[in-house]
Short mmCIF file of C-alpha atoms and ligand atoms in Angstrom, two decimals:
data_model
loop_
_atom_site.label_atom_id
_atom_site.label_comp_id
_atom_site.label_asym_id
_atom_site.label_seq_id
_atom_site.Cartn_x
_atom_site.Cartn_y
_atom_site.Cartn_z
CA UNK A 1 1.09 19.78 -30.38
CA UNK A 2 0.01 16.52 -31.44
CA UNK A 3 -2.77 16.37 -34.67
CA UNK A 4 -6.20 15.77 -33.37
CA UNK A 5 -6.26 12.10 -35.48
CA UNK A 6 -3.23 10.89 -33.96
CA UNK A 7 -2.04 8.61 -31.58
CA UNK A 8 1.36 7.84 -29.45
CA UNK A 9 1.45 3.95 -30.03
CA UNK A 10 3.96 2.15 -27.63
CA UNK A 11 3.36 -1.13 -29.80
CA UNK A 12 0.53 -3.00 -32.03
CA UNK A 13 0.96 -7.21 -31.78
CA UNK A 14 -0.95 -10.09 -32.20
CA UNK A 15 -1.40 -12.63 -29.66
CA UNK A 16 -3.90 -14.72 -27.67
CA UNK A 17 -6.27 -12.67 -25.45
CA UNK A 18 -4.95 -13.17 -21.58
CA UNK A 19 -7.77 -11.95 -19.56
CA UNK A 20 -11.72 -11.03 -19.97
CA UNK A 21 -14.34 -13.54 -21.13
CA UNK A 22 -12.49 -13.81 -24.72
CA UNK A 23 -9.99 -15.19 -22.86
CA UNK A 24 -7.54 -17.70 -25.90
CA UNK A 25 -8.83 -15.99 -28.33
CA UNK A 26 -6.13 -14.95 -31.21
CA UNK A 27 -6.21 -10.97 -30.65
CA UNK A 28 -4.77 -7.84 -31.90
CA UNK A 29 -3.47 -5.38 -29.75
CA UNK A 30 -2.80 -1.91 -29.82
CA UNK A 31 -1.14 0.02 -26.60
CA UNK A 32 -1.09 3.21 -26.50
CA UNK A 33 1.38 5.59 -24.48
CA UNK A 34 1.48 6.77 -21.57
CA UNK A 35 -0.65 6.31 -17.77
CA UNK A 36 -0.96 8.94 -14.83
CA UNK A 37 -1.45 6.30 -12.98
CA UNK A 38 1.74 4.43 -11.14
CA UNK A 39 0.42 0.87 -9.82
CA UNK A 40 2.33 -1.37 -7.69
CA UNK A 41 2.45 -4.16 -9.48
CA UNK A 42 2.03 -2.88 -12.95
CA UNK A 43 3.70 -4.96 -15.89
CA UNK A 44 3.63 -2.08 -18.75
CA UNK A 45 5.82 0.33 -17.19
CA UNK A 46 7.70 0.72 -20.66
CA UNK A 47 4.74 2.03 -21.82
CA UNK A 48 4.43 5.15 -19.88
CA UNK A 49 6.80 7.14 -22.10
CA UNK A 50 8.63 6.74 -25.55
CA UNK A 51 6.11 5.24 -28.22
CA UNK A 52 5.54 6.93 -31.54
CA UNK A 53 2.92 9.29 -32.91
CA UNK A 54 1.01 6.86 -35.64
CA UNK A 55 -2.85 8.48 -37.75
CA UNK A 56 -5.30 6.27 -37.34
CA UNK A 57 -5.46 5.48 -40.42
CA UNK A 58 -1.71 4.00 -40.17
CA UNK A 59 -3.14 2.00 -36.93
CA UNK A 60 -6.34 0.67 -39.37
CA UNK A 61 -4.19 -0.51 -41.82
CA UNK A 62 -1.13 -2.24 -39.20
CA UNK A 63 -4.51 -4.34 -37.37
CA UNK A 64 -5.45 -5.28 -40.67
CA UNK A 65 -2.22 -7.21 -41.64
CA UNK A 66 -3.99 -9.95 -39.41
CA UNK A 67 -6.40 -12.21 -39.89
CA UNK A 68 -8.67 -11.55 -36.58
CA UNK A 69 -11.98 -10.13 -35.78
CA UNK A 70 -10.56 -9.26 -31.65
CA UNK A 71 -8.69 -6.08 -31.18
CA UNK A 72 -7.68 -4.99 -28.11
CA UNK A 73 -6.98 -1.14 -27.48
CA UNK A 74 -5.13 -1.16 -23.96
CA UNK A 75 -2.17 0.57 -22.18
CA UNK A 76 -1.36 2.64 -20.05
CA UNK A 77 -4.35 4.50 -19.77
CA UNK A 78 -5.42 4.71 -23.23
CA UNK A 79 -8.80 7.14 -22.27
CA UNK A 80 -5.48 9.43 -21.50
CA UNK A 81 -4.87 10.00 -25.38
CA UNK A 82 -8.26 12.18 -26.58
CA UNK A 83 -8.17 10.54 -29.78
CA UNK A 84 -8.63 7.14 -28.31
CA UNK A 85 -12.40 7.50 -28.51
CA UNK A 86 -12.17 8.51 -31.83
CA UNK A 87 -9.83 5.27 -32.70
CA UNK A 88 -12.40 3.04 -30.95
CA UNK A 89 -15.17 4.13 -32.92
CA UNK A 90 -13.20 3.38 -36.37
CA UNK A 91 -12.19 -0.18 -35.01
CA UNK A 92 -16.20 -0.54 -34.70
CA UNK A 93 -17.09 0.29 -37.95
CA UNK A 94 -14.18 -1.30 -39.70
CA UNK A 95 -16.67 -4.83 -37.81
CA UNK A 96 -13.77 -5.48 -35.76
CA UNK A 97 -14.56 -7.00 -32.11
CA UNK A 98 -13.02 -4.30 -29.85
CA UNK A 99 -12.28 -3.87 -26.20
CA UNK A 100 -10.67 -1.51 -24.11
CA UNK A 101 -8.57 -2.22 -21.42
CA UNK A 102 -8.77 1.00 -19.13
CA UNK A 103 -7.73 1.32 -15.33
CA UNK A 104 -10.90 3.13 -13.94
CA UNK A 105 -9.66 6.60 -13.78
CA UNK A 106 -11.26 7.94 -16.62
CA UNK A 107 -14.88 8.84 -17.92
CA UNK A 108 -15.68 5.99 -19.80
CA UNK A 109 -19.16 8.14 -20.85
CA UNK A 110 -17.77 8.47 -24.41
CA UNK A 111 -16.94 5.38 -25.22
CA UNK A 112 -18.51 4.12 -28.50
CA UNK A 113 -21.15 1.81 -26.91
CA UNK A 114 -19.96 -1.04 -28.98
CA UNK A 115 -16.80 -1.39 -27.54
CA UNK A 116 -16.88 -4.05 -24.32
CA UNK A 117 -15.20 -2.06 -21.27
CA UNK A 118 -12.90 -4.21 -19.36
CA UNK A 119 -12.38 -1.85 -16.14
CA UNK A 120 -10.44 -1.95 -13.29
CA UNK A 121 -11.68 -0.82 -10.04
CA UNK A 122 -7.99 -0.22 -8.37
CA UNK A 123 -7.63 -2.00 -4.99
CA UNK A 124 -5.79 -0.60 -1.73
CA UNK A 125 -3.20 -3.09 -2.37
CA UNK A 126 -2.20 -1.30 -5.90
CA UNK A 127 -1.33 2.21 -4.42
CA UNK A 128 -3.98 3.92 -6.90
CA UNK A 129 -7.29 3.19 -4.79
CA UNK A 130 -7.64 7.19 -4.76
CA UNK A 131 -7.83 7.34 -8.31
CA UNK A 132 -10.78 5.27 -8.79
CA UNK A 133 -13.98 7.41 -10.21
CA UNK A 134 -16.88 5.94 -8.57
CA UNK A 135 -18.92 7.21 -11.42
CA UNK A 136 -17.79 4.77 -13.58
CA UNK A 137 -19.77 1.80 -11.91
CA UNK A 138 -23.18 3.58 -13.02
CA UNK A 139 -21.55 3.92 -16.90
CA UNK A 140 -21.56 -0.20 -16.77
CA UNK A 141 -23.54 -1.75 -19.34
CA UNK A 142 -24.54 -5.59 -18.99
CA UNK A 143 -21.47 -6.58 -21.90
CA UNK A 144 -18.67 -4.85 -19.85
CA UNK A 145 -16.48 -6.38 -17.21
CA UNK A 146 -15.07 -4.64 -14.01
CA UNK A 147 -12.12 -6.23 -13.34
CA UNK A 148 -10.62 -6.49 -9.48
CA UNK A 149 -6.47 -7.10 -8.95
CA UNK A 150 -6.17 -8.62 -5.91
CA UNK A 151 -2.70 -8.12 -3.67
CA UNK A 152 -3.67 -10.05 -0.62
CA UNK A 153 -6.63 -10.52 1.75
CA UNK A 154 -7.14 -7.31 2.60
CA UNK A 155 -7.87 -6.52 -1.12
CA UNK A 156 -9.81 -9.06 -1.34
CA UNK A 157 -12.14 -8.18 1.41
CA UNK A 158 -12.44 -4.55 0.18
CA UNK A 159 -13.42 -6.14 -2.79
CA UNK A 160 -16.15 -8.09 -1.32
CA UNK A 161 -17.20 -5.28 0.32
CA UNK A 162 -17.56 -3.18 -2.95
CA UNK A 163 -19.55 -5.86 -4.91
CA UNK A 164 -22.27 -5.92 -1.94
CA UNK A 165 -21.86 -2.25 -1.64
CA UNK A 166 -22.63 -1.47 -4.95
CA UNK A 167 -24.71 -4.22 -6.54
CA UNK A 168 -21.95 -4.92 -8.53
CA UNK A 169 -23.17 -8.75 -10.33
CA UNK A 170 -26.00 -7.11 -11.21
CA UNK A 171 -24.38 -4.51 -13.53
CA UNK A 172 -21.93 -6.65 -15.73
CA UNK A 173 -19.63 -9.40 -15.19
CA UNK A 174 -16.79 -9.15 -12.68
CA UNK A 175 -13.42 -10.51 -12.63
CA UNK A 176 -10.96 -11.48 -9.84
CA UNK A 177 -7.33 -11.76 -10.94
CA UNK A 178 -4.59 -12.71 -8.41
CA UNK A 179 -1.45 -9.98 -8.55
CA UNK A 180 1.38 -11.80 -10.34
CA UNK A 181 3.87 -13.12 -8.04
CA UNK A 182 2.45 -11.97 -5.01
CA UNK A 183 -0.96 -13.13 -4.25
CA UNK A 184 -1.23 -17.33 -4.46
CA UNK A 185 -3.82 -17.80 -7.25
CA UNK A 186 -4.86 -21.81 -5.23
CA UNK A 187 -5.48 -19.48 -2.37
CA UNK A 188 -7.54 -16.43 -3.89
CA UNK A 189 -9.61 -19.48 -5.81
CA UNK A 190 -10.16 -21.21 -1.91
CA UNK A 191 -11.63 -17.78 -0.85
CA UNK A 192 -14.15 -17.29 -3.75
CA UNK A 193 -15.18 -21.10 -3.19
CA UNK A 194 -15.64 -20.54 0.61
CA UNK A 195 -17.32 -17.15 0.30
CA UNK A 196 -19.42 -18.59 -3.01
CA UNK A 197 -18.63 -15.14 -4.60
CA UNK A 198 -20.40 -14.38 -7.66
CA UNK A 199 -17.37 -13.68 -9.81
CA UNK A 200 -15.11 -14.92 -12.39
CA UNK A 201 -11.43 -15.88 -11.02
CA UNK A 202 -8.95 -15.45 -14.12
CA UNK A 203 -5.35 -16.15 -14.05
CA UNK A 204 -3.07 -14.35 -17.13
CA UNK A 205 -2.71 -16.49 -19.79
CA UNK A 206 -0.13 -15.10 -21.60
CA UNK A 207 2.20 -14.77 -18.51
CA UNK A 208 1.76 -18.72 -18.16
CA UNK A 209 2.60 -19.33 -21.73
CA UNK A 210 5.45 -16.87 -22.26
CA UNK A 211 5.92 -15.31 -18.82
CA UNK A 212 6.57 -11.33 -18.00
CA UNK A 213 7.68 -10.37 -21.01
CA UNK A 214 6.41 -7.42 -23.60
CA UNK A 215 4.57 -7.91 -26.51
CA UNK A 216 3.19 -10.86 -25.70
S1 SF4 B 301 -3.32 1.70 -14.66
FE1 SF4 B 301 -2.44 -0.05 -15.73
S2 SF4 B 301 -0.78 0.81 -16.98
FE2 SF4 B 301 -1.31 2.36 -15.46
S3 SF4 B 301 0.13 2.00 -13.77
FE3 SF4 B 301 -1.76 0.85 -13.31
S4 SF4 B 301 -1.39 -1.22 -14.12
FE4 SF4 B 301 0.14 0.17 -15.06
#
């Protein structure tokens, strides 16, 4: 049984932020272990087992050793670790910056209302559309950002149909990312033109830097 102020860590790295509107910025990342989720195209798959059990005062102290005001607490599904509310709170009063990466599964009610929520709302195309907790979209604040992966058209249109269907602009900022290596990022840009969708199209930065690769 794991102690209540602990945490399985798959890895803790600094780079530049991929995704979200901090998008270049230099960024500290912690990812925790572990998802009961099992996307299609998902690029952390080494993360849903292994990792090691670090206090969170061990995790304080490692994101400290750089020099960054961004941290990044993502996965796997880090809302799946308990104590990940607990480590997002002490990343907020330590002044840090801090966002969570989380996959839309989860109650995000308990989140320390500092923290900016980048969450996905799972697409047909990623195998996890059941998954989804609608609830979620009424949790949004105005500083978080719902985040869409997009396969192919079909996602794309049930994606259009979930902005109008739920008001979606009008809760928080929304992003449309093409699915790495198989949906053409030129062409999911030409349908957000054509449809003059109110959304952010974002490509991953660090995969065109340093390509699929971990800890990066
Ligand atoms: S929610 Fe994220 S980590 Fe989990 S399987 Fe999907 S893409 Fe991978």
């Amino acid at each position: 049984m794991p102690e209540p102020d602990h945490l399985r860590i798959t890895e803790i790295f600094h780079s530049l932020q991929g995704e979200s509107l901090t998008v270049g910025c230099p960024t500290v990342f912690v990812r925790l272990t572990g998802c009961p989720l099992r996307c299609g195209y998902c690029d952390t798959e080494y993360a849903f087992t292994g990792g090691e059990w670090m206090s969170l005062d061990a995790i304080l102290e490692r994101v400290a050793t750089w020099r960054t005001p961004y941290v990044t607490v993502t996965g796997g599904e880090p809302l799946a670790q308990p104590a990940c509310l607990a480590l997002l709170a002490r990343l907020c009063d330590a002044g840090y910056r801090v966002s969570l990466e989380t996959s839309g599964a989860r109650d995000i009610a308990h989140v320390d209302p500092r923290v900016v929520r980048v969450m996905d709302l799972k697409t047909p195309g990623s195998g996890e559309v059941d998954q989804n907790l609608y609830a979620n979209l009424d949790r949004l604040e105005k500083h978080d950002q719902l985040k869409f992966v997009i396969c192919d058209r079909d996602d794309y249109e049930w994606a259009q149909d979930m902005i109008v269907r739920h008001a979606l602009p009008a809760r928080c900022e929304i992003l449309f990312s093409p699915s790495y290596g198989q949906q053409d990022p030129a062409e999911l840009a030409d349908w957000i033109l054509e449809d003059q969708l109110p959304v952010r199209f974002q490509l991953q930065l660090h995969k065109q830097l340093w390509g699929d690769v971990p800890g990066r």
